[in-house]
């Protein structure tokens, strides 16, 4: 009696198994033997690449204005992902200092681009192209799951994207100052220029943008990506409003706590800031904002950053075990969002000369009408000085929310 025939492994399992068996298969399988599921895997990857030409691009940037008649010398290369007909999303914190940006892809003429802006929470950059781009990758708005099989596409050469198979790993260590709701650990090896590339699910849908390998995080370094499901709101806001988009500011530093439910405890309050004027104090435990629970610092930051300027947010907190409700009027943020880890990624792989070119003295400021600049600075000067003085006195390295 013949034993029942085993059904083929589901495609997800075949991909996971292939990462372990591919070396053994190459050694043990005769050249004339059928490729089996490894061949099917390769065909699936090839189909994804063929069906999305030009959707993953090379981003070249320069940080020194050329002398008269001289050519631009690219000093930095990352990958990028086409978001729509005229926008590319990438991860490169250094782009804010670039004097020249160009987008390249297979079968496409090089296109000059400008930095539209950088989302303050995800730290993703949006580039605006001077000409129409290729069709974007389909996107998935459901967050990635732990151990989900993924495909990484990078394009540091400007030709055909390179492909790597990996898995979504566990969470990102809190000590790295990365928002766990925005970031995911990926197991695929990240090479030079892969930052800004695409993280796809097995259906070929975009689920993340590669941030890069964080140096000095242990054997092999830790590779991370930004979740598209989490970052989509900020990216769409940035594209709609551009660099002039305003972000809200609460005026506190905080840490996560339990009360007994997850909450956020205020550790410091910026003098004369929105929270200060509303009566919040260090030690207060924030439970909800406008009736929505804030279980983490990231949740608090998101509830504030994207709120319209001048909006009054009802903050429900506790002080010494007693309930406390205050209305905080959100102001325009004037303190930057840069975090040290951004520059750890940005400078990874750069030479000394390239790092020197990132100095502000080598970069011209973008043209701004003098009157508009004066009015904007005058309006926020007092608040900005207070905030900066507070940060210098505390020297905690925390980002005010």
mmCIF file of C-alpha atoms in Angstrom:
data_model
loop_
_atom_site.group_PDB
_atom_site.id
_atom_site.type_symbol
_atom_site.label_atom_id
_atom_site.label_comp_id
_atom_site.label_asym_id
_atom_site.label_seq_id
_atom_site.Cartn_x
_atom_site.Cartn_y
_atom_site.Cartn_z
ATOM 1 C CA UNK A 1 0.000 0.000 0.000
ATOM 2 C CA UNK A 2 1.400 3.323 -1.019
ATOM 3 C CA UNK A 3 1.829 5.961 1.630
ATOM 4 C CA UNK A 4 -0.192 9.128 1.059
ATOM 5 C CA UNK A 5 1.675 11.781 -0.886
ATOM 6 C CA UNK A 6 2.788 14.742 1.199
ATOM 7 C CA UNK A 7 1.387 18.066 0.163
ATOM 8 C CA UNK A 8 3.971 20.675 -0.823
ATOM 9 C CA UNK A 9 5.092 23.104 1.841
ATOM 10 C CA UNK A 10 3.202 26.398 1.938
ATOM 11 C CA UNK A 11 5.114 29.130 0.177
ATOM 12 C CA UNK A 12 5.969 30.940 3.426
ATOM 13 C CA UNK A 13 7.513 27.803 4.886
ATOM 14 C CA UNK A 14 9.406 27.135 1.685
ATOM 15 C CA UNK A 15 11.011 30.570 1.834
ATOM 16 C CA UNK A 16 11.948 30.156 5.493
ATOM 17 C CA UNK A 17 13.378 26.699 4.845
ATOM 18 C CA UNK A 18 15.294 27.942 1.837
ATOM 19 C CA UNK A 19 17.367 30.315 3.946
ATOM 20 C CA UNK A 20 18.630 27.278 5.872
ATOM 21 C CA UNK A 21 18.838 24.730 3.059
ATOM 22 C CA UNK A 22 20.088 26.727 0.115
ATOM 23 C CA UNK A 23 23.755 26.041 0.852
ATOM 24 C CA UNK A 24 23.143 22.319 1.366
ATOM 25 C CA UNK A 25 21.040 22.145 -1.775
ATOM 26 C CA UNK A 26 23.783 23.740 -3.811
ATOM 27 C CA UNK A 27 26.265 21.117 -2.595
ATOM 28 C CA UNK A 28 24.066 18.000 -2.716
ATOM 29 C CA UNK A 29 21.805 18.604 -5.723
ATOM 30 C CA UNK A 30 23.213 17.373 -9.064
ATOM 31 C CA UNK A 31 23.357 19.967 -11.790
ATOM 32 C CA UNK A 32 20.720 18.069 -13.753
ATOM 33 C CA UNK A 33 18.275 17.751 -10.823
ATOM 34 C CA UNK A 34 15.093 19.863 -10.806
ATOM 35 C CA UNK A 35 15.337 23.035 -8.760
ATOM 36 C CA UNK A 36 12.168 22.239 -6.781
ATOM 37 C CA UNK A 37 11.003 24.819 -4.293
ATOM 38 C CA UNK A 38 14.296 26.724 -4.572
ATOM 39 C CA UNK A 39 13.563 27.232 -8.240
ATOM 40 C CA UNK A 40 10.030 28.346 -7.445
ATOM 41 C CA UNK A 41 11.399 30.754 -4.861
ATOM 42 C CA UNK A 42 13.774 32.269 -7.384
ATOM 43 C CA UNK A 43 10.949 32.566 -9.905
ATOM 44 C CA UNK A 44 8.760 34.375 -7.364
ATOM 45 C CA UNK A 45 11.517 36.857 -6.546
ATOM 46 C CA UNK A 46 12.207 37.399 -10.232
ATOM 47 C CA UNK A 47 8.526 38.096 -10.848
ATOM 48 C CA UNK A 48 8.479 40.737 -8.114
ATOM 49 C CA UNK A 49 11.536 42.432 -9.612
ATOM 50 C CA UNK A 50 10.181 42.283 -13.166
ATOM 51 C CA UNK A 51 6.755 43.634 -12.230
ATOM 52 C CA UNK A 52 8.107 46.732 -10.452
ATOM 53 C CA UNK A 53 10.831 48.235 -12.668
ATOM 54 C CA UNK A 54 12.177 51.542 -11.405
ATOM 55 C CA UNK A 55 10.211 51.445 -8.146
ATOM 56 C CA UNK A 56 13.384 51.147 -6.024
ATOM 57 C CA UNK A 57 15.892 53.852 -6.937
ATOM 58 C CA UNK A 58 19.393 55.067 -6.190
ATOM 59 C CA UNK A 59 19.642 58.389 -4.340
ATOM 60 C CA UNK A 60 22.895 60.301 -4.841
ATOM 61 C CA UNK A 61 23.643 63.410 -2.795
ATOM 62 C CA UNK A 62 26.454 65.938 -2.513
ATOM 63 C CA UNK A 63 27.343 68.098 0.468
ATOM 64 C CA UNK A 64 29.672 70.659 -1.057
ATOM 65 C CA UNK A 65 28.715 73.364 -3.511
ATOM 66 C CA UNK A 66 30.934 72.958 -6.633
ATOM 67 C CA UNK A 67 33.299 75.654 -7.820
ATOM 68 C CA UNK A 68 32.430 77.469 -11.051
ATOM 69 C CA UNK A 69 32.592 75.052 -13.948
ATOM 70 C CA UNK A 70 33.372 72.044 -11.743
ATOM 71 C CA UNK A 71 31.278 68.888 -11.631
ATOM 72 C CA UNK A 72 29.386 67.788 -8.556
ATOM 73 C CA UNK A 73 31.166 65.061 -6.599
ATOM 74 C CA UNK A 74 28.690 62.618 -5.033
ATOM 75 C CA UNK A 75 29.698 61.814 -1.471
ATOM 76 C CA UNK A 76 26.751 59.691 -0.356
ATOM 77 C CA UNK A 77 24.591 56.970 -1.917
ATOM 78 C CA UNK A 78 21.457 55.347 -0.470
ATOM 79 C CA UNK A 79 18.398 53.651 -1.914
ATOM 80 C CA UNK A 80 14.882 55.057 -2.153
ATOM 81 C CA UNK A 81 11.340 53.851 -2.801
ATOM 82 C CA UNK A 82 8.933 55.517 -5.230
ATOM 83 C CA UNK A 83 5.858 56.660 -3.278
ATOM 84 C CA UNK A 84 3.881 58.279 -6.103
ATOM 85 C CA UNK A 85 4.469 59.903 -9.488
ATOM 86 C CA UNK A 86 6.706 62.669 -8.120
ATOM 87 C CA UNK A 87 7.888 61.562 -4.657
ATOM 88 C CA UNK A 88 10.505 59.161 -3.315
ATOM 89 C CA UNK A 89 10.741 58.038 0.318
ATOM 90 C CA UNK A 90 14.145 57.199 1.764
ATOM 91 C CA UNK A 91 16.021 57.025 5.054
ATOM 92 C CA UNK A 92 19.000 59.350 5.234
ATOM 93 C CA UNK A 93 19.100 61.879 8.098
ATOM 94 C CA UNK A 94 22.006 63.638 6.382
ATOM 95 C CA UNK A 95 19.859 64.742 3.432
ATOM 96 C CA UNK A 96 18.837 67.841 5.348
ATOM 97 C CA UNK A 97 22.359 69.142 4.748
ATOM 98 C CA UNK A 98 22.683 68.105 1.094
ATOM 99 C CA UNK A 99 23.288 70.790 -1.527
ATOM 100 C CA UNK A 100 22.366 68.552 -4.461
ATOM 101 C CA UNK A 101 20.267 65.372 -4.823
ATOM 102 C CA UNK A 102 19.731 63.099 -7.819
ATOM 103 C CA UNK A 103 17.542 60.011 -8.384
ATOM 104 C CA UNK A 104 18.644 57.187 -10.684
ATOM 105 C CA UNK A 105 17.099 53.856 -11.691
ATOM 106 C CA UNK A 106 17.331 51.205 -14.386
ATOM 107 C CA UNK A 107 15.818 52.369 -17.668
ATOM 108 C CA UNK A 108 15.298 55.929 -16.409
ATOM 109 C CA UNK A 109 17.176 59.140 -17.034
ATOM 110 C CA UNK A 110 18.707 60.656 -13.923
ATOM 111 C CA UNK A 111 16.316 63.088 -12.262
ATOM 112 C CA UNK A 112 17.220 65.992 -10.050
ATOM 113 C CA UNK A 113 15.308 66.053 -6.780
ATOM 114 C CA UNK A 114 14.818 68.289 -3.780
ATOM 115 C CA UNK A 115 14.190 67.456 -0.142
ATOM 116 C CA UNK A 116 10.528 68.121 0.574
ATOM 117 C CA UNK A 117 10.989 67.385 4.266
ATOM 118 C CA UNK A 118 11.686 64.797 6.949
ATOM 119 C CA UNK A 119 8.974 63.268 9.115
ATOM 120 C CA UNK A 120 9.792 63.970 12.776
ATOM 121 C CA UNK A 121 8.612 60.630 14.149
ATOM 122 C CA UNK A 122 9.767 58.066 11.578
ATOM 123 C CA UNK A 123 12.724 60.209 10.397
ATOM 124 C CA UNK A 124 11.927 59.196 6.826
ATOM 125 C CA UNK A 125 12.792 61.744 4.141
ATOM 126 C CA UNK A 126 10.535 62.650 1.217
ATOM 127 C CA UNK A 127 12.174 63.747 -2.034
ATOM 128 C CA UNK A 128 10.349 65.581 -4.803
ATOM 129 C CA UNK A 129 11.395 64.717 -8.361
ATOM 130 C CA UNK A 130 11.493 67.219 -11.201
ATOM 131 C CA UNK A 131 10.074 64.582 -13.584
ATOM 132 C CA UNK A 132 7.557 61.759 -13.354
ATOM 133 C CA UNK A 133 8.756 58.523 -11.762
ATOM 134 C CA UNK A 134 7.948 54.843 -12.256
ATOM 135 C CA UNK A 135 4.836 53.261 -10.768
ATOM 136 C CA UNK A 136 5.085 52.793 -6.979
ATOM 137 C CA UNK A 137 5.125 49.462 -5.192
ATOM 138 C CA UNK A 138 1.786 48.305 -3.780
ATOM 139 C CA UNK A 139 1.630 49.056 -0.054
ATOM 140 C CA UNK A 140 0.321 47.073 2.898
ATOM 141 C CA UNK A 141 -1.111 49.004 5.822
ATOM 142 C CA UNK A 142 -1.075 46.150 8.342
ATOM 143 C CA UNK A 143 2.044 46.084 10.594
ATOM 144 C CA UNK A 144 4.563 43.291 10.043
ATOM 145 C CA UNK A 145 4.407 40.270 12.322
ATOM 146 C CA UNK A 146 7.285 38.744 14.241
ATOM 147 C CA UNK A 147 8.983 35.997 12.179
ATOM 148 C CA UNK A 148 7.239 37.146 8.983
ATOM 149 C CA UNK A 149 9.248 36.341 5.846
ATOM 150 C CA UNK A 150 10.406 39.465 4.000
ATOM 151 C CA UNK A 151 12.263 40.477 0.857
ATOM 152 C CA UNK A 152 14.715 43.401 1.005
ATOM 153 C CA UNK A 153 15.287 45.430 -2.171
ATOM 154 C CA UNK A 154 18.125 47.947 -2.343
ATOM 155 C CA UNK A 155 19.519 49.833 -5.315
ATOM 156 C CA UNK A 156 22.868 51.453 -4.495
ATOM 157 C CA UNK A 157 24.075 50.937 -8.090
ATOM 158 C CA UNK A 158 21.183 52.623 -9.874
ATOM 159 C CA UNK A 159 20.652 49.549 -12.019
ATOM 160 C CA UNK A 160 18.615 46.471 -11.149
ATOM 161 C CA UNK A 161 17.780 46.258 -7.412
ATOM 162 C CA UNK A 162 19.523 43.630 -5.309
ATOM 163 C CA UNK A 163 17.297 41.216 -3.368
ATOM 164 C CA UNK A 164 17.828 39.591 0.028
ATOM 165 C CA UNK A 165 15.583 37.231 1.998
ATOM 166 C CA UNK A 166 15.104 37.621 5.742
ATOM 167 C CA UNK A 167 12.653 37.615 8.611
ATOM 168 C CA UNK A 168 11.068 40.222 10.843
ATOM 169 C CA UNK A 169 12.879 39.802 14.154
ATOM 170 C CA UNK A 170 11.992 40.794 17.682
ATOM 171 C CA UNK A 171 11.654 44.301 19.016
ATOM 172 C CA UNK A 172 14.369 46.938 18.943
ATOM 173 C CA UNK A 173 16.189 47.410 22.295
ATOM 174 C CA UNK A 174 14.876 50.444 24.166
ATOM 175 C CA UNK A 175 18.383 51.667 24.939
ATOM 176 C CA UNK A 176 18.874 52.617 21.297
ATOM 177 C CA UNK A 177 16.391 55.517 21.603
ATOM 178 C CA UNK A 178 14.288 54.203 18.733
ATOM 179 C CA UNK A 179 10.501 54.278 18.841
ATOM 180 C CA UNK A 180 9.388 50.622 19.005
ATOM 181 C CA UNK A 181 6.085 51.403 17.325
ATOM 182 C CA UNK A 182 7.871 52.762 14.269
ATOM 183 C CA UNK A 183 10.826 50.412 13.971
ATOM 184 C CA UNK A 184 11.193 46.717 13.284
ATOM 185 C CA UNK A 185 14.201 44.453 13.530
ATOM 186 C CA UNK A 186 15.038 42.656 10.286
ATOM 187 C CA UNK A 187 17.410 39.708 9.951
ATOM 188 C CA UNK A 188 18.525 40.300 6.358
ATOM 189 C CA UNK A 189 22.093 41.621 6.049
ATOM 190 C CA UNK A 190 22.141 45.305 5.123
ATOM 191 C CA UNK A 191 24.960 46.438 2.875
ATOM 192 C CA UNK A 192 26.297 49.904 2.028
ATOM 193 C CA UNK A 193 23.676 51.873 0.143
ATOM 194 C CA UNK A 194 20.757 49.613 1.129
ATOM 195 C CA UNK A 195 19.386 52.182 3.598
ATOM 196 C CA UNK A 196 16.199 53.663 2.184
ATOM 197 C CA UNK A 197 15.413 50.455 0.313
ATOM 198 C CA UNK A 198 12.156 48.514 0.353
ATOM 199 C CA UNK A 199 11.003 45.827 2.782
ATOM 200 C CA UNK A 200 8.375 43.674 1.035
ATOM 201 C CA UNK A 201 6.115 40.888 2.221
ATOM 202 C CA UNK A 202 5.886 37.660 0.227
ATOM 203 C CA UNK A 203 3.104 39.142 -1.899
ATOM 204 C CA UNK A 204 5.451 41.906 -3.043
ATOM 205 C CA UNK A 205 3.751 44.647 -1.005
ATOM 206 C CA UNK A 206 5.738 47.388 0.707
ATOM 207 C CA UNK A 207 5.701 47.064 4.504
ATOM 208 C CA UNK A 208 8.817 49.012 5.502
ATOM 209 C CA UNK A 209 11.765 51.213 4.572
ATOM 210 C CA UNK A 210 15.270 50.019 5.453
ATOM 211 C CA UNK A 211 16.995 52.279 7.988
ATOM 212 C CA UNK A 212 20.290 50.412 8.037
ATOM 213 C CA UNK A 213 22.591 48.501 10.324
ATOM 214 C CA UNK A 214 23.207 50.225 13.635
ATOM 215 C CA UNK A 215 26.919 50.086 14.491
ATOM 216 C CA UNK A 216 28.187 48.729 17.797
ATOM 217 C CA UNK A 217 25.011 46.822 18.640
ATOM 218 C CA UNK A 218 26.631 43.410 18.939
ATOM 219 C CA UNK A 219 27.738 40.607 16.632
ATOM 220 C CA UNK A 220 26.665 41.334 13.085
ATOM 221 C CA UNK A 221 25.113 44.663 14.140
ATOM 222 C CA UNK A 222 21.365 45.213 14.387
ATOM 223 C CA UNK A 223 19.456 45.917 11.171
ATOM 224 C CA UNK A 224 16.284 47.967 11.454
ATOM 225 C CA UNK A 225 13.520 49.235 9.185
ATOM 226 C CA UNK A 226 10.707 51.761 9.552
ATOM 227 C CA UNK A 227 7.180 50.360 9.444
ATOM 228 C CA UNK A 228 5.094 51.856 6.630
ATOM 229 C CA UNK A 229 1.878 51.074 8.506
ATOM 230 C CA UNK A 230 3.082 53.330 11.330
ATOM 231 C CA UNK A 231 4.791 56.015 9.234
ATOM 232 C CA UNK A 232 2.136 56.436 6.526
ATOM 233 C CA UNK A 233 0.250 59.181 8.351
ATOM 234 C CA UNK A 234 3.318 61.366 8.724
ATOM 235 C CA UNK A 235 4.473 60.793 5.142
ATOM 236 C CA UNK A 236 1.104 61.663 3.636
ATOM 237 C CA UNK A 237 0.908 64.782 5.795
ATOM 238 C CA UNK A 238 4.384 65.814 4.690
ATOM 239 C CA UNK A 239 3.582 65.310 0.997
ATOM 240 C CA UNK A 240 0.332 67.256 1.339
ATOM 241 C CA UNK A 241 1.780 70.203 3.287
ATOM 242 C CA UNK A 242 5.448 70.123 2.345
ATOM 243 C CA UNK A 243 8.278 71.512 4.427
ATOM 244 C CA UNK A 244 5.986 74.268 5.699
ATOM 245 C CA UNK A 245 3.925 71.718 7.617
ATOM 246 C CA UNK A 246 3.839 72.551 11.318
ATOM 247 C CA UNK A 247 4.277 70.078 14.157
ATOM 248 C CA UNK A 248 2.823 70.325 17.625
ATOM 249 C CA UNK A 249 4.804 70.777 20.833
ATOM 250 C CA UNK A 250 3.801 69.872 24.402
ATOM 251 C CA UNK A 251 6.896 70.886 26.361
ATOM 252 C CA UNK A 252 7.724 67.888 28.545
ATOM 253 C CA UNK A 253 10.237 65.080 28.778
ATOM 254 C CA UNK A 254 8.773 61.784 29.887
ATOM 255 C CA UNK A 255 9.335 58.100 30.503
ATOM 256 C CA UNK A 256 7.069 55.065 30.434
ATOM 257 C CA UNK A 257 5.471 53.759 33.631
ATOM 258 C CA UNK A 258 2.638 51.590 35.003
ATOM 259 C CA UNK A 259 -0.214 53.023 37.068
ATOM 260 C CA UNK A 260 -1.044 50.014 37.169
ATOM 261 C CA UNK A 261 -1.918 50.262 33.474
ATOM 262 C CA UNK A 262 0.724 51.533 31.014
ATOM 263 C CA UNK A 263 1.153 55.296 31.200
ATOM 264 C CA UNK A 264 3.693 58.081 30.675
ATOM 265 C CA UNK A 265 5.315 59.874 33.614
ATOM 266 C CA UNK A 266 6.448 63.473 33.216
ATOM 267 C CA UNK A 267 10.089 63.838 34.261
ATOM 268 C CA UNK A 268 10.600 67.520 33.389
ATOM 269 C CA UNK A 269 8.502 70.434 32.179
ATOM 270 C CA UNK A 270 9.825 73.198 29.923
ATOM 271 C CA UNK A 271 9.402 76.593 31.636
ATOM 272 C CA UNK A 272 6.650 78.685 30.022
ATOM 273 C CA UNK A 273 5.876 75.832 27.634
ATOM 274 C CA UNK A 274 2.349 74.566 26.880
ATOM 275 C CA UNK A 275 2.400 71.880 29.592
ATOM 276 C CA UNK A 276 3.862 74.323 32.139
ATOM 277 C CA UNK A 277 1.134 76.881 31.514
ATOM 278 C CA UNK A 278 -1.541 74.176 31.762
ATOM 279 C CA UNK A 279 -0.252 73.199 35.212
ATOM 280 C CA UNK A 280 1.475 69.878 34.528
ATOM 281 C CA UNK A 281 4.389 69.104 36.857
ATOM 282 C CA UNK A 282 7.238 66.574 37.064
ATOM 283 C CA UNK A 283 5.911 63.358 38.549
ATOM 284 C CA UNK A 284 2.480 63.651 36.934
ATOM 285 C CA UNK A 285 1.403 60.457 35.185
ATOM 286 C CA UNK A 286 -0.342 60.999 31.845
ATOM 287 C CA UNK A 287 -2.982 58.342 31.202
ATOM 288 C CA UNK A 288 -4.994 59.678 28.260
ATOM 289 C CA UNK A 289 -5.000 62.457 25.667
ATOM 290 C CA UNK A 290 -8.457 63.440 24.412
ATOM 291 C CA UNK A 291 -9.811 60.232 25.887
ATOM 292 C CA UNK A 292 -7.304 57.984 24.099
ATOM 293 C CA UNK A 293 -4.917 55.925 26.242
ATOM 294 C CA UNK A 294 -1.217 56.756 25.826
ATOM 295 C CA UNK A 295 0.676 53.604 26.872
ATOM 296 C CA UNK A 296 4.073 54.823 25.665
ATOM 297 C CA UNK A 297 6.166 57.915 25.033
ATOM 298 C CA UNK A 298 5.767 57.267 21.306
ATOM 299 C CA UNK A 299 1.977 57.318 21.634
ATOM 300 C CA UNK A 300 2.154 60.623 23.519
ATOM 301 C CA UNK A 301 4.497 62.109 20.919
ATOM 302 C CA UNK A 302 2.245 61.057 18.042
ATOM 303 C CA UNK A 303 -0.869 62.478 19.704
ATOM 304 C CA UNK A 304 0.854 65.850 20.038
ATOM 305 C CA UNK A 305 3.032 66.162 16.936
ATOM 306 C CA UNK A 306 0.209 65.857 14.412
ATOM 307 C CA UNK A 307 -2.314 67.989 16.314
ATOM 308 C CA UNK A 308 -3.121 71.362 14.687
ATOM 309 C CA UNK A 309 -1.340 74.303 16.261
ATOM 310 C CA UNK A 310 -3.591 76.059 18.772
ATOM 311 C CA UNK A 311 -5.620 72.933 19.509
ATOM 312 C CA UNK A 312 -6.526 72.361 23.161
ATOM 313 C CA UNK A 313 -5.848 68.746 24.128
ATOM 314 C CA UNK A 314 -7.557 67.337 27.225
ATOM 315 C CA UNK A 315 -4.808 65.559 29.173
ATOM 316 C CA UNK A 316 -6.040 63.100 31.797
ATOM 317 C CA UNK A 317 -3.361 62.406 34.395
ATOM 318 C CA UNK A 318 -2.832 61.467 38.022
ATOM 319 C CA UNK A 319 -0.859 63.354 40.672
ATOM 320 C CA UNK A 320 -0.059 61.577 43.898
ATOM 321 C CA UNK A 321 -2.831 59.092 43.209
ATOM 322 C CA UNK A 322 -5.482 61.779 42.615
ATOM 323 C CA UNK A 323 -7.039 62.318 39.163
ATOM 324 C CA UNK A 324 -6.068 65.445 37.250
ATOM 325 C CA UNK A 325 -7.535 66.827 34.005
ATOM 326 C CA UNK A 326 -5.957 69.809 32.235
ATOM 327 C CA UNK A 327 -6.349 71.430 28.821
ATOM 328 C CA UNK A 328 -3.019 71.955 27.049
ATOM 329 C CA UNK A 329 -2.915 74.340 24.076
ATOM 330 C CA UNK A 330 -0.464 72.941 21.524
ATOM 331 C CA UNK A 331 2.170 75.285 20.123
ATOM 332 C CA UNK A 332 4.351 75.090 17.038
ATOM 333 C CA UNK A 333 7.475 73.045 17.607
ATOM 334 C CA UNK A 334 10.763 74.952 17.421
ATOM 335 C CA UNK A 335 13.213 72.370 18.781
ATOM 336 C CA UNK A 336 14.510 69.843 16.270
ATOM 337 C CA UNK A 337 13.791 66.134 16.234
ATOM 338 C CA UNK A 338 17.329 64.883 15.505
ATOM 339 C CA UNK A 339 18.471 61.950 17.649
ATOM 340 C CA UNK A 340 22.044 60.731 17.979
ATOM 341 C CA UNK A 341 21.217 57.366 16.458
ATOM 342 C CA UNK A 342 20.275 59.110 13.193
ATOM 343 C CA UNK A 343 23.808 60.348 12.796
ATOM 344 C CA UNK A 344 25.215 56.951 13.759
ATOM 345 C CA UNK A 345 23.409 55.553 10.738
ATOM 346 C CA UNK A 346 24.061 58.556 8.515
ATOM 347 C CA UNK A 347 27.819 58.501 9.043
ATOM 348 C CA UNK A 348 28.232 54.722 8.901
ATOM 349 C CA UNK A 349 30.555 53.989 5.996
ATOM 350 C CA UNK A 350 31.542 57.621 5.418
ATOM 351 C CA UNK A 351 35.148 58.668 5.190
ATOM 352 C CA UNK A 352 36.608 61.530 7.212
ATOM 353 C CA UNK A 353 36.430 63.919 4.257
ATOM 354 C CA UNK A 354 32.792 63.043 3.646
ATOM 355 C CA UNK A 355 31.907 63.677 7.289
ATOM 356 C CA UNK A 356 33.658 67.037 7.100
ATOM 357 C CA UNK A 357 31.511 67.947 4.106
ATOM 358 C CA UNK A 358 28.425 67.556 6.310
ATOM 359 C CA UNK A 359 29.470 70.603 8.302
ATOM 360 C CA UNK A 360 26.930 73.429 7.970
ATOM 361 C CA UNK A 361 29.750 75.738 6.847
ATOM 362 C CA UNK A 362 29.954 73.755 3.604
ATOM 363 C CA UNK A 363 26.252 73.941 2.835
ATOM 364 C CA UNK A 364 24.315 76.932 1.611
ATOM 365 C CA UNK A 365 21.033 77.714 3.347
ATOM 366 C CA UNK A 366 17.900 77.342 1.207
ATOM 367 C CA UNK A 367 16.630 80.643 -0.212
ATOM 368 C CA UNK A 368 14.114 82.288 2.116
ATOM 369 C CA UNK A 369 12.474 85.686 1.861
ATOM 370 C CA UNK A 370 14.040 87.950 4.453
ATOM 371 C CA UNK A 371 10.726 89.313 5.703
ATOM 372 C CA UNK A 372 9.175 85.863 6.136
ATOM 373 C CA UNK A 373 12.265 84.639 7.973
ATOM 374 C CA UNK A 374 12.280 87.666 10.279
ATOM 375 C CA UNK A 375 8.593 87.338 11.125
ATOM 376 C CA UNK A 376 8.894 83.611 11.844
ATOM 377 C CA UNK A 377 11.969 84.062 14.044
ATOM 378 C CA UNK A 378 10.484 86.996 15.922
ATOM 379 C CA UNK A 379 7.284 85.074 16.624
ATOM 380 C CA UNK A 380 9.065 82.099 18.211
ATOM 381 C CA UNK A 381 12.257 83.623 19.616
ATOM 382 C CA UNK A 382 11.202 83.822 23.269
ATOM 383 C CA UNK A 383 9.830 80.281 23.336
ATOM 384 C CA UNK A 384 12.848 78.881 21.525
ATOM 385 C CA UNK A 385 15.365 80.499 23.881
ATOM 386 C CA UNK A 386 13.509 79.119 26.903
ATOM 387 C CA UNK A 387 13.445 75.637 25.438
ATOM 388 C CA UNK A 388 17.121 75.649 24.490
ATOM 389 C CA UNK A 389 18.158 76.999 27.901
ATOM 390 C CA UNK A 390 16.129 74.266 29.555
ATOM 391 C CA UNK A 391 17.769 71.568 27.427
ATOM 392 C CA UNK A 392 21.285 72.875 28.147
ATOM 393 C CA UNK A 393 20.621 72.946 31.882
ATOM 394 C CA UNK A 394 19.229 69.429 31.972
ATOM 395 C CA UNK A 395 21.653 67.835 29.482
ATOM 396 C CA UNK A 396 19.635 64.643 29.642
ATOM 397 C CA UNK A 397 19.753 63.882 25.951
ATOM 398 C CA UNK A 398 15.973 63.423 25.974
ATOM 399 C CA UNK A 399 13.747 64.862 23.283
ATOM 400 C CA UNK A 400 11.062 67.266 24.584
ATOM 401 C CA UNK A 401 7.584 66.204 23.490
#
